[in-house]
PDB file of C-alpha atoms in Angstrom:
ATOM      1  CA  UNK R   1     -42.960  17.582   9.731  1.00  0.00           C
ATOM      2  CA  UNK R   2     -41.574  20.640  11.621  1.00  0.00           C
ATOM      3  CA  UNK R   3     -40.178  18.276  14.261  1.00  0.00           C
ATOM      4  CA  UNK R   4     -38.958  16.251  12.391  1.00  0.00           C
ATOM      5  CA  UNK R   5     -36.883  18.770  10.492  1.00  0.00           C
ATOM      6  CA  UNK R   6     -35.570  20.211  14.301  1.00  0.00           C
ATOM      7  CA  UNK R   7     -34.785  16.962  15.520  1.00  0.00           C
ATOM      8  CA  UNK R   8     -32.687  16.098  12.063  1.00  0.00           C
ATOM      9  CA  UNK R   9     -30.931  19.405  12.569  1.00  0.00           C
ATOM     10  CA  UNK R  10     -30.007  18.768  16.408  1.00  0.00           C
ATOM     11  CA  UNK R  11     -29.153  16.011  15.520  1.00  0.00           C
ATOM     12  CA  UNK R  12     -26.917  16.415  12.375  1.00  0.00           C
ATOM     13  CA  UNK R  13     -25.223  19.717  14.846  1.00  0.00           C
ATOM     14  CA  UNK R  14     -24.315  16.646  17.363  1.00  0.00           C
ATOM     15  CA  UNK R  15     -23.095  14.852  14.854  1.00  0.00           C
ATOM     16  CA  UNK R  16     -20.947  17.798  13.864  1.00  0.00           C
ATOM     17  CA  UNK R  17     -20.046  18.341  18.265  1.00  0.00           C
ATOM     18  CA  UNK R  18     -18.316  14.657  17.887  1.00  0.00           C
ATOM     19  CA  UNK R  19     -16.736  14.986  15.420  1.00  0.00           C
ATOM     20  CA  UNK R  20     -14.851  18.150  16.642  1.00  0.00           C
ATOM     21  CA  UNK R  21     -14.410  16.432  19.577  1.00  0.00           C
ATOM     22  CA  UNK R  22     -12.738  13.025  17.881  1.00  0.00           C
ATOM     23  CA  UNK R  23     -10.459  15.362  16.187  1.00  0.00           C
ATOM     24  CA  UNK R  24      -9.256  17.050  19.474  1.00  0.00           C
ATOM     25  CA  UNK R  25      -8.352  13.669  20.438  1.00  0.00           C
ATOM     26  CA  UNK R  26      -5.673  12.970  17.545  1.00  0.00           C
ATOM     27  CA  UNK R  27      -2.443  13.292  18.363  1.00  0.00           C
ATOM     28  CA  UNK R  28      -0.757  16.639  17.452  1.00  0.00           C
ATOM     29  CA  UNK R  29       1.630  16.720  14.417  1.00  0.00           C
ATOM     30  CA  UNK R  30       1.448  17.747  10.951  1.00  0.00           C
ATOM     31  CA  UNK R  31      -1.525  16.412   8.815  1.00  0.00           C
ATOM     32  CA  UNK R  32      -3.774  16.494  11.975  1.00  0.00           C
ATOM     33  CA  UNK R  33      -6.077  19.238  10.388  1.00  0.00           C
ATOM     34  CA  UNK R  34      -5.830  17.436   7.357  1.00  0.00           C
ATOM     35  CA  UNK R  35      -6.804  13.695   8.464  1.00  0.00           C
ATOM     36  CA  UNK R  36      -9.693  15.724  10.331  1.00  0.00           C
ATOM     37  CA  UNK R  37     -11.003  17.187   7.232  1.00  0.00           C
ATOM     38  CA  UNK R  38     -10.912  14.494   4.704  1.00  0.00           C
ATOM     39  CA  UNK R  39     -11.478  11.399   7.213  1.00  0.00           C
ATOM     40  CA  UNK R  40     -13.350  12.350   9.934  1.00  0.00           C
ATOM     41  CA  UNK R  41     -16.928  13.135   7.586  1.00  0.00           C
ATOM     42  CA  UNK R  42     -17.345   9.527   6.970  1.00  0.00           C
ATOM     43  CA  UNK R  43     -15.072   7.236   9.661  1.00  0.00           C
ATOM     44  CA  UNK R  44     -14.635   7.683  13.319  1.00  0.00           C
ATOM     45  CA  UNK R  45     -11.070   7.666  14.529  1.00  0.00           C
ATOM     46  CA  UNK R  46     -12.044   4.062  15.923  1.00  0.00           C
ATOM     47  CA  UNK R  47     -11.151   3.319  12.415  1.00  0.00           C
ATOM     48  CA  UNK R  48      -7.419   3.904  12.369  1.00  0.00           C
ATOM     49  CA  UNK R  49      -6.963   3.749  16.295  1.00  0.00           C
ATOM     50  CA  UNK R  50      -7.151   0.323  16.337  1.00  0.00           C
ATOM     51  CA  UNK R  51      -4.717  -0.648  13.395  1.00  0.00           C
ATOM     52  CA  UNK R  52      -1.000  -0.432  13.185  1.00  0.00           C
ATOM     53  CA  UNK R  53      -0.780  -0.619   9.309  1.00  0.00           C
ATOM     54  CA  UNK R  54       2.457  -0.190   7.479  1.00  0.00           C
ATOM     55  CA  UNK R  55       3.394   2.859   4.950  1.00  0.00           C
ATOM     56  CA  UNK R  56       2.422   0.645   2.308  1.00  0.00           C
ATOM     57  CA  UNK R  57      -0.916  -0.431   3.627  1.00  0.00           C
ATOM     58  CA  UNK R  58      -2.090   2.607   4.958  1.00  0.00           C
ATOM     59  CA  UNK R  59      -1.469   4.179   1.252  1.00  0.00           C
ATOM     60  CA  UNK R  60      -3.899   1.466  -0.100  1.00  0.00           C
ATOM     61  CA  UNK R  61      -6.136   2.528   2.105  1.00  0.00           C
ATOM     62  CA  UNK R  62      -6.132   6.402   1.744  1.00  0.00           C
ATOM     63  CA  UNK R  63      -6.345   5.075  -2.575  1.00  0.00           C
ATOM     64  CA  UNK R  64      -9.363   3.492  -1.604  1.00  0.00           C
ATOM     65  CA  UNK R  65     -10.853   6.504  -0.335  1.00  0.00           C
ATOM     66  CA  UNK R  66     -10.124   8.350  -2.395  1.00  0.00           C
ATOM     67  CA  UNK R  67     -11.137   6.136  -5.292  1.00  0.00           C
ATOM     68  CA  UNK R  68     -14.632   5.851  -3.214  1.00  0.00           C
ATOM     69  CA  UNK R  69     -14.747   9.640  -3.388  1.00  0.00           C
ATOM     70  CA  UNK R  70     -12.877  11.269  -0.577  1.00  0.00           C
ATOM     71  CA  UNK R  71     -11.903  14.551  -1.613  1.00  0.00           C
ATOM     72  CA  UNK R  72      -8.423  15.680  -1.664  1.00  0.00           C
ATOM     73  CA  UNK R  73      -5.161  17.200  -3.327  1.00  0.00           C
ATOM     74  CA  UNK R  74      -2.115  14.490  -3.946  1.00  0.00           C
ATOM     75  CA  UNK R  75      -0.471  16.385  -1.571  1.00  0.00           C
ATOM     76  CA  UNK R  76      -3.076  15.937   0.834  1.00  0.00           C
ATOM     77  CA  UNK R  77      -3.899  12.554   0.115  1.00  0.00           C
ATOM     78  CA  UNK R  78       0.594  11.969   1.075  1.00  0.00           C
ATOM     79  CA  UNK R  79      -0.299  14.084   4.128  1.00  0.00           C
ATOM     80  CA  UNK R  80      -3.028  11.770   5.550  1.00  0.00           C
ATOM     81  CA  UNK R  81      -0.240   8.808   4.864  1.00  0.00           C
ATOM     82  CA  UNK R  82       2.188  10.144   6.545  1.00  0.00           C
ATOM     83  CA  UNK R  83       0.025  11.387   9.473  1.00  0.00           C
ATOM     84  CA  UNK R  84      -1.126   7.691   9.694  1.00  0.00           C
ATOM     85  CA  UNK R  85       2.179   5.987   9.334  1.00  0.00           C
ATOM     86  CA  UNK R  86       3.536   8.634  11.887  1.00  0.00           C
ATOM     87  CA  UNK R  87       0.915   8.085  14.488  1.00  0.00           C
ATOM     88  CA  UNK R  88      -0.927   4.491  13.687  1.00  0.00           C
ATOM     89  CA  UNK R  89       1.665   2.855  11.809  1.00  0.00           C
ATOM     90  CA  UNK R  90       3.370  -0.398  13.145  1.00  0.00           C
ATOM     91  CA  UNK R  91       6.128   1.365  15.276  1.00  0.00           C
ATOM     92  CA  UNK R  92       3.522   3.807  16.527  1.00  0.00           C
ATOM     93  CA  UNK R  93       3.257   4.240  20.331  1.00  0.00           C
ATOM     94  CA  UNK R  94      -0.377   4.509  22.016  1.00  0.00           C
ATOM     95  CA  UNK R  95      -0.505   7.493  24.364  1.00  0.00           C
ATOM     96  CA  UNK R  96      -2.440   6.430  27.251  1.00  0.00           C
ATOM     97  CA  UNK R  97      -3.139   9.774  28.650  1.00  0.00           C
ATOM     98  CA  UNK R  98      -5.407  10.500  25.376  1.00  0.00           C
ATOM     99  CA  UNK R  99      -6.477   7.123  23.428  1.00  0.00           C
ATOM    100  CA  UNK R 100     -10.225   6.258  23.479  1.00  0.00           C
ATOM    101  CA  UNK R 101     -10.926   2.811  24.648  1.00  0.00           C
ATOM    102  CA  UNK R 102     -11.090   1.499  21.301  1.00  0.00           C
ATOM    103  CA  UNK R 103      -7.102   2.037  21.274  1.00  0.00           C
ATOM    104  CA  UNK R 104      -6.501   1.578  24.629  1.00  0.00           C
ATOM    105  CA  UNK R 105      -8.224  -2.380  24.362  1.00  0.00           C
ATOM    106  CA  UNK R 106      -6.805  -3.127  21.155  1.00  0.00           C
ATOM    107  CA  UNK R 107      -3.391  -1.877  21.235  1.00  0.00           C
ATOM    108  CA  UNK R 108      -3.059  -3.014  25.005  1.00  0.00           C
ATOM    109  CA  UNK R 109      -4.912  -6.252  24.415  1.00  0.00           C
ATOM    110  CA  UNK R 110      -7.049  -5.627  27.630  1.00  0.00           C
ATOM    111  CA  UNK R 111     -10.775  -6.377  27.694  1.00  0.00           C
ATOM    112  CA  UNK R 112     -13.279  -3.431  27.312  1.00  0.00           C
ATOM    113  CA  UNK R 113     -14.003  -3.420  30.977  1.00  0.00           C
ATOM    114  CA  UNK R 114     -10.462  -2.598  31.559  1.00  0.00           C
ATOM    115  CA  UNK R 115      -9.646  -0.556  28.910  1.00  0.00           C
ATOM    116  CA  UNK R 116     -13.192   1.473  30.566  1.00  0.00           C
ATOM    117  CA  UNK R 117     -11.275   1.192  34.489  1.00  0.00           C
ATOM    118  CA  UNK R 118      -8.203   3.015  32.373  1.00  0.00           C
ATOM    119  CA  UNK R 119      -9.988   5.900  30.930  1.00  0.00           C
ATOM    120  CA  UNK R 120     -12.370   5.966  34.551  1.00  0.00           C
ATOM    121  CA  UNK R 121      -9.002   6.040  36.841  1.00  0.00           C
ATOM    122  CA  UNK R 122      -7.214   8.564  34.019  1.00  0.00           C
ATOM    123  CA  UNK R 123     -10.188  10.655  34.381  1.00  0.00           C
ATOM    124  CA  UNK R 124     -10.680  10.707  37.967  1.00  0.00           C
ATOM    125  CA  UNK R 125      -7.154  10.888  38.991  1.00  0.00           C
ATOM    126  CA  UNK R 126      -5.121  12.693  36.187  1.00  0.00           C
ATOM    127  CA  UNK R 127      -3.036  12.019  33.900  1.00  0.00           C
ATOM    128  CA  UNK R 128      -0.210   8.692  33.519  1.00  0.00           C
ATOM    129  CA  UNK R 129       3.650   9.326  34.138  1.00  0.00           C
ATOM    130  CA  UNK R 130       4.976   5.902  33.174  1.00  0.00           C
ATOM    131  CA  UNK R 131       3.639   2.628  31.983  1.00  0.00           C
ATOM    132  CA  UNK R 132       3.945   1.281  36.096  1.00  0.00           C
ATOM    133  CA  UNK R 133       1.048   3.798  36.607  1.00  0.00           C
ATOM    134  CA  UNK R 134      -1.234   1.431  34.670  1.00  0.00           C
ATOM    135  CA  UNK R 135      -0.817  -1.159  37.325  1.00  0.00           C
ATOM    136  CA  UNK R 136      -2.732   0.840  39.710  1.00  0.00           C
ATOM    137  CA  UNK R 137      -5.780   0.839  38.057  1.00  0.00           C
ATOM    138  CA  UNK R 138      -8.234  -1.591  39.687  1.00  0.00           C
ATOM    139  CA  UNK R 139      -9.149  -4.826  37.479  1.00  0.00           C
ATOM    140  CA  UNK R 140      -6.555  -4.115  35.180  1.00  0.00           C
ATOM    141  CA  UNK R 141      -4.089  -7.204  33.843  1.00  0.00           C
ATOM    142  CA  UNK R 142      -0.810  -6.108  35.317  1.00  0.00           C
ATOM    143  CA  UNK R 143       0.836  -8.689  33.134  1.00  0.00           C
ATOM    144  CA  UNK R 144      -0.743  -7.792  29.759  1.00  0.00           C
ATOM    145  CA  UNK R 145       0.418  -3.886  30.867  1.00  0.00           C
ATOM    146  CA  UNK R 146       4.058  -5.022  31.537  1.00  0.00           C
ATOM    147  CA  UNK R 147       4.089  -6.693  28.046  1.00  0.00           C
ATOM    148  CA  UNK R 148       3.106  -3.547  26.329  1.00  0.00           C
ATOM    149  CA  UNK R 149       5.061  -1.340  28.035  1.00  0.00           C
ATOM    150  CA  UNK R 150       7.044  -0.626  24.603  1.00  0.00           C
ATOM    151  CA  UNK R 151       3.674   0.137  22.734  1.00  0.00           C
ATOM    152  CA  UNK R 152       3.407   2.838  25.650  1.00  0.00           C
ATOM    153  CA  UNK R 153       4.069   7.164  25.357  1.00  0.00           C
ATOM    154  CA  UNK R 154       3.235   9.479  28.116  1.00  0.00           C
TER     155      UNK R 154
END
C-alpha cells in the first residue's frame, strides 16, 4: 500500500513537471498564464497546437469547457479566446524555433519522422533564422517547407 501511495505521488508531481513545462512552451502574450491555468489541468497543448480554429469556433470550444466544468471568470473565459485566436487561430503563424512536433507535422504537413529531424537539427544546432533554414534539415520535404513558408515566424 505504502508504494503504491509513493509511486501515485511521483507520479502525479511528474505529471505536475509537464505540465509546467507545456506551458513554457506557449507562445508569450497576454492570456498565456491564463490558458495555462484553466486548460492545461485537463488537455495537453497538443490539443490546440494542431488546430487553426476561427474566433467563432474557438469560443464554442472554450463554452464547452466551461459548460463541462472548467473553471473560470467571463473575463477569463474572453481571455483564453483571444489567446487562442491570437496564437492558434486561422491566420496564426507556427514558430518553428518552439512548436512541439505535434505543430510542427500538422501545421507543416510533414510526416512525424520529419517533423522529429526538425526538432533533432533545432536542438542540436540552434535555433531557425528564416523558413530556407528548414531545408537543411536532413529527410525533410523541401517542397512541403517552401509551401508553408507563410505559416512560418522566427
Amino acid at each position: 500500500m505504502k508504494r503504491i501511495l509513493v509511486w501515485t505521488l511521483m507520479a502525479g508531481s511528474g505529471f505536475a513537471a509537464a505540465d509546467e513545462q507545456d506551458a513554457m512552451r506557449l507562445p508569450e502574450g497576454a492570456g498565456k498564464e491564463t490558458v495555462a491555468r484553466l486548460c492545461l489541468d485537463c488537455h495537453d497543448t497538443g490539443n490546440f497546437r494542431k488546430r487553426r480554429l476561427s474566433r467563432d469556433e474557438w469560443s464554442d470550444k472554450v463554452a464547452d469547457m466551461a459548460d463541462r466544468g472548467a473553471k473560470g471568470t467571463e473575463a477569463e473565459l474572453d481571455a483564453v479566446v483571444e489567446y487562442l485566436v491570437r496564437y492558434f487561430g486561422p491566420d496564426a503563424k507556427i514558430n518553428v524555433n518552439t512548436a512541439p512536433m505535434v505543430e510542427l507535422k500538422t501545421i507543416l504537413g510533414i510526416t512525424a519522422q520529419q517533423a522529429q529531424a526538425v526538432a533533432d537539427y533545432r536542438e542540436a544546432n540552434g535555433r531557425f533564422e528564416r523558413w530556407q533554414d528548414l531545408q537543411k534539415v536532413p529527410g525533410v520535404d523541401g517542397k512541403k517547407i517552401e509551401e508553408k513558408k507563410d505559416l512560418m515566424a522566427f
